[in-house]
Amino acid sequence: MLIRQLSFVLFLVSFAFFVDPSVAKKAHKVTKRPRKTAALAKRQKKKIIRLSPGDSIQDALDKAPSNVNVIIRLSPGDYVDGTNSVYGLRVSKDNVKLIGETDGENGVTRILQTGEQEVGVYAAPEGCEYKDNECDNVLSGFTIKGIVVEGFPKNGIQTRFVDGFRIISSKSINNLNNGLYPTLSMNGKIKDCVSTGSLDAGIWVAGSMQVKVLNNEVSESTTGIEVTVSKDVFVANNNIFDNVVGIGMYHANMAGTSPDFPPYDNWVFENNRISNNNRINDSPPGSFQSFLTNGVGILIVGVRGETVRNNIIEGNDAYGLGMVGFCTVQSLIFGVDCLNENAPIDGDPSAARNTIKDNQFIDNGKIGLPPFVSSGVDIVYLQSEDEFLVPRNENPEVDNCFEDNVTPDGEPASFSASNFESTGIPLPTGGCLSSQ
């Protein structure tokens, strides 16, 4: 039985977390400057710079004056700028807007990789690079709109230590680590974008606060949309398809960073379509992401206080949604306990206080995970009772809430649940009253 459970979790749990070297396993503290108000930004002078293919965007950024709103308008075409050896573009000044103009279907604005460049567009304060662990400053205000970033071996569009970012109507194509990647940033929005072809995540919100991810299309990546060690993240109206895993919500130990604003909670996923995430996992053999089983709609590992509601979860061949405790993973996958260096860095291994409600499950589990999970399963729950810091029977508020998840004909979504003491247990509902 133990061997079957071990194999079951090995298939179930997505340990394909490519821990970017820019994300170190230590607490990050940012010394914040007073945030500029919208009124102050409007009072500042504007400098509009118009560029065409062949011009150097980086040169224009470097020469632009500080303390003004810099708007760089790019005529359609390809921009290949070798000025910076690490970045396609490096933005280090406040209130910069990069606006790509279009000219019909054939007139797009693209930023392409050249030489040894690793990251496509990187916005962060001066002196705080994408592999740095700490920063003593904050960049205020960054917008990129209408621009395609393509072919970089690390990340496509990345912010780090940025307060007030907007990634709008842009595309990340075949940027091999992560596509759209706000890290240690706040007060941001990713809207109306496309991200495809990343070996880690199409969109990854990591160590960030007050971020909205709206109306995007994410496909052909290992994980479509991923959230870790963040707070107040709203993910809505996205189309997430043809990934290995559609949505991933992962424990702090799996993120590789520990920002100084726990608890990491209030992630809301609603009105998304998570479909056909059956992409063959072609990650490099032996890499973390190579362990990820395809056919998974949503995977939740050891996180608390999150909400998944009113989504359509369809056609994911392994199962629709899975919830697993962190120590379950530690024990069954790695053969270690949750003590000392293996202890949860946020002090809690449980998947608790999560609300999974009013979702529609359609034709999931076509294949299942034979011989461990039968076909036709929409929801999988696996967690030891010992992982709850306070026993659920003593405080129902720590429990999860699975409620009103149905198939198109109104029947309850199918499930498989175990706490290792017994199989065939019902899905948790103790947290439903506290979530109302």
CSV table of C-alpha atoms in Angstrom, one decimal:
chain,number,residue,atom,x,y,z
A,1,MET,CA,0.0,0.0,0.0
A,2,LEU,CA,2.8,2.4,0.9
A,3,ILE,CA,4.5,1.8,-2.4
A,4,ARG,CA,1.2,2.6,-4.2
A,5,GLN,CA,0.8,5.8,-2.2
A,6,LEU,CA,4.4,6.8,-2.8
A,7,SER,CA,4.0,6.3,-6.5
A,8,PHE,CA,0.7,8.0,-6.4
A,9,VAL,CA,2.2,11.2,-4.9
A,10,LEU,CA,5.2,11.0,-7.2
A,11,PHE,CA,2.8,11.3,-10.1
A,12,LEU,CA,0.4,13.7,-8.4
A,13,VAL,CA,2.8,16.4,-7.1
A,14,SER,CA,4.3,18.8,-9.5
A,15,PHE,CA,7.8,19.2,-8.3
A,16,ALA,CA,8.8,20.8,-11.6
A,17,PHE,CA,9.7,24.1,-9.9
A,18,PHE,CA,12.6,25.5,-11.8
A,19,VAL,CA,14.1,27.6,-9.0
A,20,ASP,CA,15.5,30.6,-10.9
A,21,PRO,CA,19.0,31.5,-9.6
A,22,SER,CA,17.7,35.0,-9.1
A,23,VAL,CA,15.5,33.7,-6.3
A,24,ALA,CA,17.6,32.8,-3.3
A,25,LYS,CA,16.5,30.9,-0.2
A,26,LYS,CA,16.6,33.8,2.2
A,27,ALA,CA,14.3,36.5,3.5
A,28,HIS,CA,14.1,39.5,1.2
A,29,LYS,CA,13.7,42.9,2.7
A,30,VAL,CA,13.3,46.0,0.6
A,31,THR,CA,13.9,49.5,1.9
A,32,LYS,CA,11.0,51.4,0.5
A,33,ARG,CA,11.0,55.0,-0.6
A,34,PRO,CA,7.8,57.0,-0.3
A,35,ARG,CA,5.6,55.9,-3.2
A,36,LYS,CA,4.9,58.6,-5.8
A,37,THR,CA,1.2,59.4,-6.0
A,38,ALA,CA,-0.6,59.5,-9.3
A,39,ALA,CA,-1.1,63.2,-8.9
A,40,LEU,CA,2.6,63.7,-8.6
A,41,ALA,CA,3.3,61.6,-11.6
A,42,LYS,CA,0.9,63.7,-13.7
A,43,ARG,CA,2.6,66.9,-12.6
A,44,GLN,CA,6.0,65.6,-13.8
A,45,LYS,CA,7.1,66.6,-17.2
A,46,LYS,CA,6.8,64.1,-20.1
A,47,LYS,CA,9.5,63.2,-22.5
A,48,ILE,CA,8.2,61.3,-25.6
A,49,ILE,CA,10.9,59.4,-27.6
A,50,ARG,CA,10.0,57.9,-31.0
A,51,LEU,CA,12.2,55.1,-32.3
A,52,SER,CA,12.3,52.9,-35.3
A,53,PRO,CA,14.0,49.5,-36.0
A,54,GLY,CA,17.7,50.0,-36.1
A,55,ASP,CA,17.6,52.6,-33.3
A,56,SER,CA,18.9,51.6,-29.9
A,57,ILE,CA,16.2,51.5,-27.2
A,58,GLN,CA,18.7,51.0,-24.5
A,59,ASP,CA,20.7,54.0,-25.6
A,60,ALA,CA,17.5,56.1,-25.4
A,61,LEU,CA,16.7,54.7,-21.9
A,62,ASP,CA,20.2,55.4,-20.6
A,63,LYS,CA,20.1,59.0,-21.9
A,64,ALA,CA,16.6,59.8,-20.8
A,65,PRO,CA,16.4,62.4,-17.9
A,66,SER,CA,15.4,61.3,-14.5
A,67,ASN,CA,12.3,62.7,-12.7
A,68,VAL,CA,10.2,62.8,-15.8
A,69,ASN,CA,7.7,60.5,-17.3
A,70,VAL,CA,9.6,58.8,-20.2
A,71,ILE,CA,7.4,57.4,-22.9
A,72,ILE,CA,9.2,55.5,-25.6
A,73,ARG,CA,7.0,54.8,-28.7
A,74,LEU,CA,8.4,52.0,-31.0
A,75,SER,CA,7.4,51.8,-34.6
A,76,PRO,CA,6.6,48.2,-35.7
A,77,GLY,CA,9.5,46.0,-36.5
A,78,ASP,CA,12.3,44.0,-34.9
A,79,TYR,CA,14.6,45.5,-32.3
A,80,VAL,CA,17.9,43.7,-31.6
A,81,ASP,CA,20.0,45.7,-29.3
A,82,GLY,CA,23.4,44.5,-28.2
A,83,THR,CA,24.1,47.5,-25.9
A,84,ASN,CA,23.6,45.4,-22.8
A,85,SER,CA,25.2,41.9,-22.6
A,86,VAL,CA,22.7,40.5,-20.1
A,87,TYR,CA,19.3,42.1,-21.0
A,88,GLY,CA,17.5,42.8,-24.2
A,89,LEU,CA,16.4,46.0,-22.4
A,90,ARG,CA,17.4,47.2,-18.9
A,91,VAL,CA,14.9,49.7,-17.3
A,92,SER,CA,16.3,51.3,-14.1
A,93,LYS,CA,14.5,54.7,-14.0
A,94,ASP,CA,11.1,55.5,-12.6
A,95,ASN,CA,8.0,56.0,-14.7
A,96,VAL,CA,9.1,54.5,-17.9
A,97,LYS,CA,6.6,53.4,-20.5
A,98,LEU,CA,7.5,51.3,-23.5
A,99,ILE,CA,4.8,51.3,-26.1
A,100,GLY,CA,4.9,49.2,-29.1
A,101,GLU,CA,2.9,50.4,-32.1
A,102,THR,CA,1.2,48.0,-34.6
A,103,ASP,CA,0.4,48.1,-38.2
A,104,GLY,CA,-2.1,45.4,-38.9
A,105,GLU,CA,-1.3,41.7,-38.5
A,106,ASN,CA,2.1,42.0,-40.0
A,107,GLY,CA,3.2,45.1,-38.1
A,108,VAL,CA,4.2,44.0,-34.6
A,109,THR,CA,6.9,45.3,-32.4
A,110,ARG,CA,9.4,42.6,-31.3
A,111,ILE,CA,12.4,42.6,-29.0
A,112,LEU,CA,14.7,39.7,-29.9
A,113,GLN,CA,17.7,38.1,-28.3
A,114,THR,CA,21.2,38.6,-29.4
A,115,GLY,CA,24.6,37.4,-28.2
A,116,GLU,CA,24.7,36.2,-24.6
A,117,GLN,CA,21.6,38.1,-23.4
A,118,GLU,CA,19.6,36.2,-20.8
A,119,VAL,CA,16.5,38.2,-20.0
A,120,GLY,CA,14.3,40.1,-22.5
A,121,VAL,CA,13.0,43.2,-20.6
A,122,TYR,CA,14.1,43.6,-17.0
A,123,ALA,CA,12.8,46.5,-14.8
A,124,ALA,CA,14.5,47.0,-11.4
A,125,PRO,CA,16.3,49.8,-9.5
A,126,GLU,CA,19.9,50.6,-10.6
A,127,GLY,CA,22.3,48.1,-9.2
A,128,CYS,CA,19.7,45.4,-8.4
A,129,GLU,CA,20.1,42.7,-11.1
A,130,TYR,CA,18.0,39.7,-11.7
A,131,LYS,CA,20.3,37.3,-9.8
A,132,ASP,CA,20.6,39.7,-6.8
A,133,ASN,CA,19.1,38.6,-3.5
A,134,GLU,CA,18.4,42.0,-1.9
A,135,CYS,CA,17.9,45.6,-2.9
A,136,ASP,CA,18.0,48.8,-0.9
A,137,ASN,CA,15.6,50.7,-3.3
A,138,VAL,CA,12.4,50.4,-5.2
A,139,LEU,CA,11.7,51.4,-8.8
A,140,SER,CA,8.4,53.3,-9.0
A,141,GLY,CA,6.2,52.9,-12.1
A,142,PHE,CA,6.9,50.7,-15.2
A,143,THR,CA,4.7,50.0,-18.1
A,144,ILE,CA,5.2,47.8,-21.2
A,145,LYS,CA,2.4,47.6,-23.7
A,146,GLY,CA,2.0,46.1,-27.2
A,147,ILE,CA,5.5,44.5,-27.4
A,148,VAL,CA,6.5,40.9,-28.3
A,149,VAL,CA,9.6,39.6,-26.4
A,150,GLU,CA,10.9,36.4,-27.9
A,151,GLY,CA,13.7,33.9,-27.7
A,152,PHE,CA,15.6,34.6,-24.5
A,153,PRO,CA,17.1,31.7,-22.6
A,154,LYS,CA,16.0,32.9,-19.1
A,155,ASN,CA,12.9,35.2,-18.7
A,156,GLY,CA,10.8,37.2,-21.0
A,157,ILE,CA,9.5,40.3,-19.1
A,158,GLN,CA,10.6,40.5,-15.5
A,159,THR,CA,10.1,43.0,-12.8
A,160,ARG,CA,12.0,43.0,-9.5
A,161,PHE,CA,11.7,45.4,-6.6
A,162,VAL,CA,9.1,47.4,-8.6
A,163,ASP,CA,6.1,49.3,-7.1
A,164,GLY,CA,3.5,50.0,-9.7
A,165,PHE,CA,4.0,47.9,-12.9
A,166,ARG,CA,1.8,47.2,-15.9
A,167,ILE,CA,2.4,44.5,-18.5
A,168,ILE,CA,-0.4,45.1,-21.0
A,169,SER,CA,-1.2,43.6,-24.4
A,170,SER,CA,2.2,42.1,-24.7
A,171,LYS,CA,3.5,38.6,-25.7
A,172,SER,CA,6.2,36.3,-24.3
A,173,ILE,CA,7.2,33.7,-26.9
A,174,ASN,CA,9.7,30.9,-26.3
A,175,ASN,CA,11.5,32.6,-23.4
A,176,LEU,CA,12.8,29.4,-21.8
A,177,ASN,CA,12.5,29.9,-18.0
A,178,ASN,CA,9.5,32.1,-17.4
A,179,GLY,CA,7.5,34.3,-19.7
A,180,LEU,CA,5.9,37.1,-17.6
A,181,TYR,CA,7.6,37.2,-14.2
A,182,PRO,CA,6.9,39.8,-11.5
A,183,THR,CA,9.2,39.0,-8.6
A,184,LEU,CA,9.4,40.9,-5.3
A,185,SER,CA,7.2,43.6,-6.8
A,186,MET,CA,3.8,45.1,-5.8
A,187,ASN,CA,0.8,47.0,-7.1
A,188,GLY,CA,0.9,45.5,-10.5
A,189,LYS,CA,-1.2,44.2,-13.4
A,190,ILE,CA,-0.7,41.7,-16.2
A,191,LYS,CA,-3.6,42.1,-18.6
A,192,ASP,CA,-4.5,41.0,-22.1
A,193,CYS,CA,-1.2,39.3,-22.7
A,194,VAL,CA,-0.1,36.1,-24.4
A,195,SER,CA,2.6,33.8,-22.9
A,196,THR,CA,3.7,30.6,-24.6
A,197,GLY,CA,6.7,28.3,-24.8
A,198,SER,CA,8.4,28.5,-21.3
A,199,LEU,CA,10.0,25.5,-19.6
A,200,ASP,CA,8.9,26.7,-16.1
A,201,ALA,CA,5.9,29.0,-16.0
A,202,GLY,CA,4.1,31.1,-18.6
A,203,ILE,CA,3.2,33.6,-15.9
A,204,TRP,CA,4.8,33.4,-12.4
A,205,VAL,CA,3.9,35.8,-9.6
A,206,ALA,CA,6.6,35.2,-7.1
A,207,GLY,CA,7.1,37.1,-3.8
A,208,SER,CA,4.8,39.9,-4.8
A,209,MET,CA,1.8,41.8,-3.4
A,210,GLN,CA,-1.4,43.2,-4.8
A,211,VAL,CA,-1.1,41.8,-8.3
A,212,LYS,CA,-3.9,41.3,-10.8
A,213,VAL,CA,-3.6,38.7,-13.7
A,214,LEU,CA,-6.5,39.4,-16.1
A,215,ASN,CA,-7.7,38.2,-19.5
A,216,ASN,CA,-4.5,36.5,-20.6
A,217,GLU,CA,-3.8,33.5,-22.8
A,218,VAL,CA,-1.2,31.1,-21.4
A,219,SER,CA,-0.2,27.9,-23.3
A,220,GLU,CA,2.5,25.4,-24.2
A,221,SER,CA,4.5,25.9,-21.0
A,222,THR,CA,5.3,23.5,-18.1
A,223,THR,CA,3.1,25.4,-15.7
A,224,GLY,CA,0.6,27.9,-17.2
A,225,ILE,CA,0.1,30.3,-14.3
A,226,GLU,CA,2.1,29.9,-11.0
A,227,VAL,CA,1.8,31.7,-7.7
A,228,THR,CA,4.2,31.4,-4.8
A,229,VAL,CA,4.9,33.3,-1.6
A,230,SER,CA,2.7,36.2,-2.5
A,231,LYS,CA,-0.2,38.1,-1.0
A,232,ASP,CA,-3.4,39.5,-2.5
A,233,VAL,CA,-3.2,38.1,-6.0
A,234,PHE,CA,-6.3,38.1,-8.2
A,235,VAL,CA,-6.3,35.8,-11.3
A,236,ALA,CA,-9.4,36.1,-13.4
A,237,ASN,CA,-10.8,35.5,-16.9
A,238,ASN,CA,-7.7,33.8,-18.2
A,239,ASN,CA,-7.6,31.1,-20.8
A,240,ILE,CA,-5.0,28.5,-19.7
A,241,PHE,CA,-4.6,25.5,-22.0
A,242,ASP,CA,-2.1,23.1,-23.6
A,243,ASN,CA,0.4,23.2,-20.6
A,244,VAL,CA,1.7,20.3,-18.6
A,245,VAL,CA,-0.1,21.8,-15.5
A,246,GLY,CA,-2.6,24.6,-15.9
A,247,ILE,CA,-2.3,26.4,-12.6
A,248,GLY,CA,0.2,25.8,-9.8
A,249,MET,CA,0.0,27.1,-6.2
A,250,TYR,CA,3.0,26.0,-4.3
A,251,HIS,CA,4.4,26.0,-0.7
A,252,ALA,CA,7.0,28.5,0.4
A,253,ASN,CA,9.8,25.9,0.5
A,254,MET,CA,9.2,25.3,-3.2
A,255,ALA,CA,9.5,28.9,-4.1
A,256,GLY,CA,13.1,29.4,-3.1
A,257,THR,CA,12.4,32.7,-1.4
A,258,SER,CA,10.8,34.0,1.7
A,259,PRO,CA,9.6,37.6,1.5
A,260,ASP,CA,9.0,39.5,4.7
A,261,PHE,CA,5.3,39.8,4.5
A,262,PRO,CA,3.8,36.4,5.5
A,263,PRO,CA,1.2,35.0,5.6
A,264,TYR,CA,1.2,34.3,1.9
A,265,ASP,CA,-2.5,34.2,1.3
A,266,ASN,CA,-5.5,35.7,-0.4
A,267,TRP,CA,-4.9,34.3,-3.9
A,268,VAL,CA,-8.2,34.3,-5.8
A,269,PHE,CA,-8.6,32.3,-9.0
A,270,GLU,CA,-12.0,32.9,-10.6
A,271,ASN,CA,-13.7,32.8,-13.9
A,272,ASN,CA,-10.7,31.1,-15.6
A,273,ARG,CA,-10.9,28.4,-18.2
A,274,ILE,CA,-8.3,25.7,-17.5
A,275,SER,CA,-8.5,23.2,-20.3
A,276,ASN,CA,-6.6,20.4,-22.1
A,277,ASN,CA,-3.4,20.8,-20.1
A,278,ASN,CA,-2.1,17.6,-21.5
A,279,ARG,CA,1.1,18.8,-23.1
A,280,ILE,CA,3.9,16.2,-23.2
A,281,ASN,CA,6.6,17.2,-20.6
A,282,ASP,CA,9.7,17.8,-22.7
A,283,SER,CA,11.7,19.4,-19.9
A,284,PRO,CA,15.4,18.4,-19.7
A,285,PRO,CA,15.7,15.0,-18.1
A,286,GLY,CA,16.7,15.2,-14.5
A,287,SER,CA,15.5,18.7,-14.0
A,288,PHE,CA,12.8,19.5,-11.4
A,289,GLN,CA,10.2,20.2,-14.0
A,290,SER,CA,10.8,16.8,-15.7
A,291,PHE,CA,9.0,15.2,-12.7
A,292,LEU,CA,5.8,16.9,-13.5
A,293,THR,CA,3.0,14.7,-14.8
A,294,ASN,CA,1.0,16.1,-17.6
A,295,GLY,CA,-2.8,16.2,-17.7
A,296,VAL,CA,-3.3,18.4,-14.5
A,297,GLY,CA,-5.7,21.3,-14.4
A,298,ILE,CA,-4.9,22.9,-11.0
A,299,LEU,CA,-2.3,21.7,-8.4
A,300,ILE,CA,-2.3,23.1,-4.8
A,301,VAL,CA,0.6,22.1,-2.5
A,302,GLY,CA,0.7,23.2,1.2
A,303,VAL,CA,-0.7,26.7,0.8
A,304,ARG,CA,-3.4,28.4,2.9
A,305,GLY,CA,-6.2,30.9,2.6
A,306,GLU,CA,-6.6,30.7,-1.2
A,307,THR,CA,-9.8,30.6,-3.2
A,308,VAL,CA,-10.6,28.7,-6.5
A,309,ARG,CA,-14.2,29.6,-7.6
A,310,ASN,CA,-16.4,29.8,-10.7
A,311,ASN,CA,-13.8,28.3,-13.0
A,312,ILE,CA,-14.3,25.9,-15.9
A,313,ILE,CA,-11.8,23.0,-15.6
A,314,GLU,CA,-12.1,20.8,-18.6
A,315,GLY,CA,-10.4,18.0,-20.5
A,316,ASN,CA,-7.3,17.5,-18.3
A,317,ASP,CA,-6.4,13.9,-18.8
A,318,ALA,CA,-4.9,13.1,-15.4
A,319,TYR,CA,-7.3,14.9,-13.1
A,320,GLY,CA,-8.9,18.4,-12.7
A,321,LEU,CA,-7.7,19.7,-9.4
A,322,GLY,CA,-5.3,18.2,-6.8
A,323,MET,CA,-4.6,19.4,-3.2
A,324,VAL,CA,-1.7,17.9,-1.2
A,325,GLY,CA,0.1,18.7,2.1
A,326,PHE,CA,3.7,19.8,2.0
A,327,CYS,CA,5.0,17.2,4.6
A,328,THR,CA,3.2,14.5,2.6
A,329,VAL,CA,5.4,15.4,-0.3
A,330,GLN,CA,8.6,15.6,1.9
A,331,SER,CA,8.0,12.2,3.4
A,332,LEU,CA,6.8,10.2,0.4
A,333,ILE,CA,8.8,11.8,-2.3
A,334,PHE,CA,12.1,12.6,-0.6
A,335,GLY,CA,12.0,10.3,2.4
A,336,VAL,CA,12.6,13.1,4.9
A,337,ASP,CA,10.6,14.6,7.7
A,338,CYS,CA,9.6,18.2,8.2
A,339,LEU,CA,12.2,19.0,10.8
A,340,ASN,CA,15.4,21.1,11.0
A,341,GLU,CA,16.6,22.1,7.5
A,342,ASN,CA,13.5,20.4,6.0
A,343,ALA,CA,11.0,22.3,8.1
A,344,PRO,CA,8.5,24.6,6.5
A,345,ILE,CA,10.1,28.1,6.3
A,346,ASP,CA,6.8,29.6,7.0
A,347,GLY,CA,6.1,27.3,9.9
A,348,ASP,CA,3.2,25.5,8.4
A,349,PRO,CA,3.1,22.5,6.1
A,350,SER,CA,-0.7,22.2,5.7
A,351,ALA,CA,-3.0,22.9,2.8
A,352,ALA,CA,-5.6,24.6,4.9
A,353,ARG,CA,-8.3,27.3,4.9
A,354,ASN,CA,-8.6,27.0,1.1
A,355,THR,CA,-12.0,27.3,-0.6
A,356,ILE,CA,-12.7,25.3,-3.7
A,357,LYS,CA,-16.2,26.3,-4.7
A,358,ASP,CA,-18.7,26.6,-7.6
A,359,ASN,CA,-16.3,25.2,-10.2
A,360,GLN,CA,-17.5,23.2,-13.2
A,361,PHE,CA,-15.6,20.1,-14.0
A,362,ILE,CA,-16.0,18.7,-17.6
A,363,ASP,CA,-14.4,15.5,-19.0
A,364,ASN,CA,-11.3,15.4,-16.7
A,365,GLY,CA,-9.4,12.2,-15.9
A,366,LYS,CA,-9.8,10.6,-19.3
A,367,ILE,CA,-6.6,8.6,-18.7
A,368,GLY,CA,-6.1,9.1,-14.9
A,369,LEU,CA,-2.8,8.0,-13.5
A,370,PRO,CA,-2.9,4.2,-14.0
A,371,PRO,CA,-2.6,2.1,-12.0
A,372,PHE,CA,-2.7,4.6,-9.1
A,373,VAL,CA,-5.7,6.8,-9.9
A,374,SER,CA,-8.5,5.5,-11.9
A,375,SER,CA,-9.9,7.4,-14.9
A,376,GLY,CA,-12.7,9.9,-14.5
A,377,VAL,CA,-11.5,11.6,-11.3
A,378,ASP,CA,-12.1,15.4,-11.1
A,379,ILE,CA,-10.6,16.2,-7.7
A,380,VAL,CA,-7.8,14.5,-5.7
A,381,TYR,CA,-7.1,15.3,-2.0
A,382,LEU,CA,-4.1,13.8,-0.1
A,383,GLN,CA,-3.0,15.1,3.3
A,384,SER,CA,-2.0,13.6,6.7
A,385,GLU,CA,-4.0,14.9,9.7
A,386,ASP,CA,-0.6,15.5,11.4
A,387,GLU,CA,0.1,18.3,8.9
A,388,PHE,CA,-2.5,20.6,10.5
A,389,LEU,CA,-0.9,22.6,13.3
A,390,VAL,CA,-4.3,22.7,15.1
A,391,PRO,CA,-6.4,19.5,14.6
A,392,ARG,CA,-9.4,20.0,12.4
A,393,ASN,CA,-11.7,18.5,14.9
A,394,GLU,CA,-10.7,21.1,17.4
A,395,ASN,CA,-10.9,24.1,15.1
A,396,PRO,CA,-12.9,23.7,11.9
A,397,GLU,CA,-11.6,27.1,10.7
A,398,VAL,CA,-8.3,25.5,9.7
A,399,ASP,CA,-10.1,23.1,7.4
A,400,ASN,CA,-10.6,23.4,3.7
A,401,CYS,CA,-13.9,23.9,2.0
A,402,PHE,CA,-14.9,21.9,-1.1
A,403,GLU,CA,-18.4,22.9,-2.0
A,404,ASP,CA,-20.8,22.9,-5.0
A,405,ASN,CA,-18.2,21.7,-7.5
A,406,VAL,CA,-20.3,20.1,-10.3
A,407,THR,CA,-20.4,18.6,-13.7
A,408,PRO,CA,-22.4,20.2,-16.5
A,409,ASP,CA,-25.5,18.1,-15.6
A,410,GLY,CA,-25.4,19.3,-12.0
A,411,GLU,CA,-23.9,16.1,-10.5
A,412,PRO,CA,-21.2,16.5,-7.9
A,413,ALA,CA,-17.6,16.4,-9.3
A,414,SER,CA,-16.0,13.0,-8.8
A,415,PHE,CA,-13.1,12.8,-6.3
A,416,SER,CA,-10.5,10.6,-4.6
A,417,ALA,CA,-9.5,11.5,-1.1
A,418,SER,CA,-7.1,10.0,1.6
A,419,ASN,CA,-5.5,11.1,4.9
A,420,PHE,CA,-3.4,7.9,5.0
A,421,GLU,CA,-5.4,6.6,7.9
A,422,SER,CA,-8.2,5.6,5.7
A,423,THR,CA,-9.1,5.8,2.0
A,424,GLY,CA,-12.4,6.8,0.6
A,425,ILE,CA,-12.9,9.7,3.0
A,426,PRO,CA,-15.1,12.6,1.9
A,427,LEU,CA,-13.6,15.9,0.7
A,428,PRO,CA,-13.2,18.4,3.6
A,429,THR,CA,-16.0,20.8,4.2
A,430,GLY,CA,-15.3,22.0,7.7
A,431,GLY,CA,-14.0,25.3,6.4
A,432,CYS,CA,-17.1,26.1,4.4
A,433,LEU,CA,-18.9,27.9,7.3
A,434,SER,CA,-15.9,30.0,8.1
A,435,SER,CA,-15.5,31.1,4.5
A,436,GLN,CA,-19.0,32.4,4.2
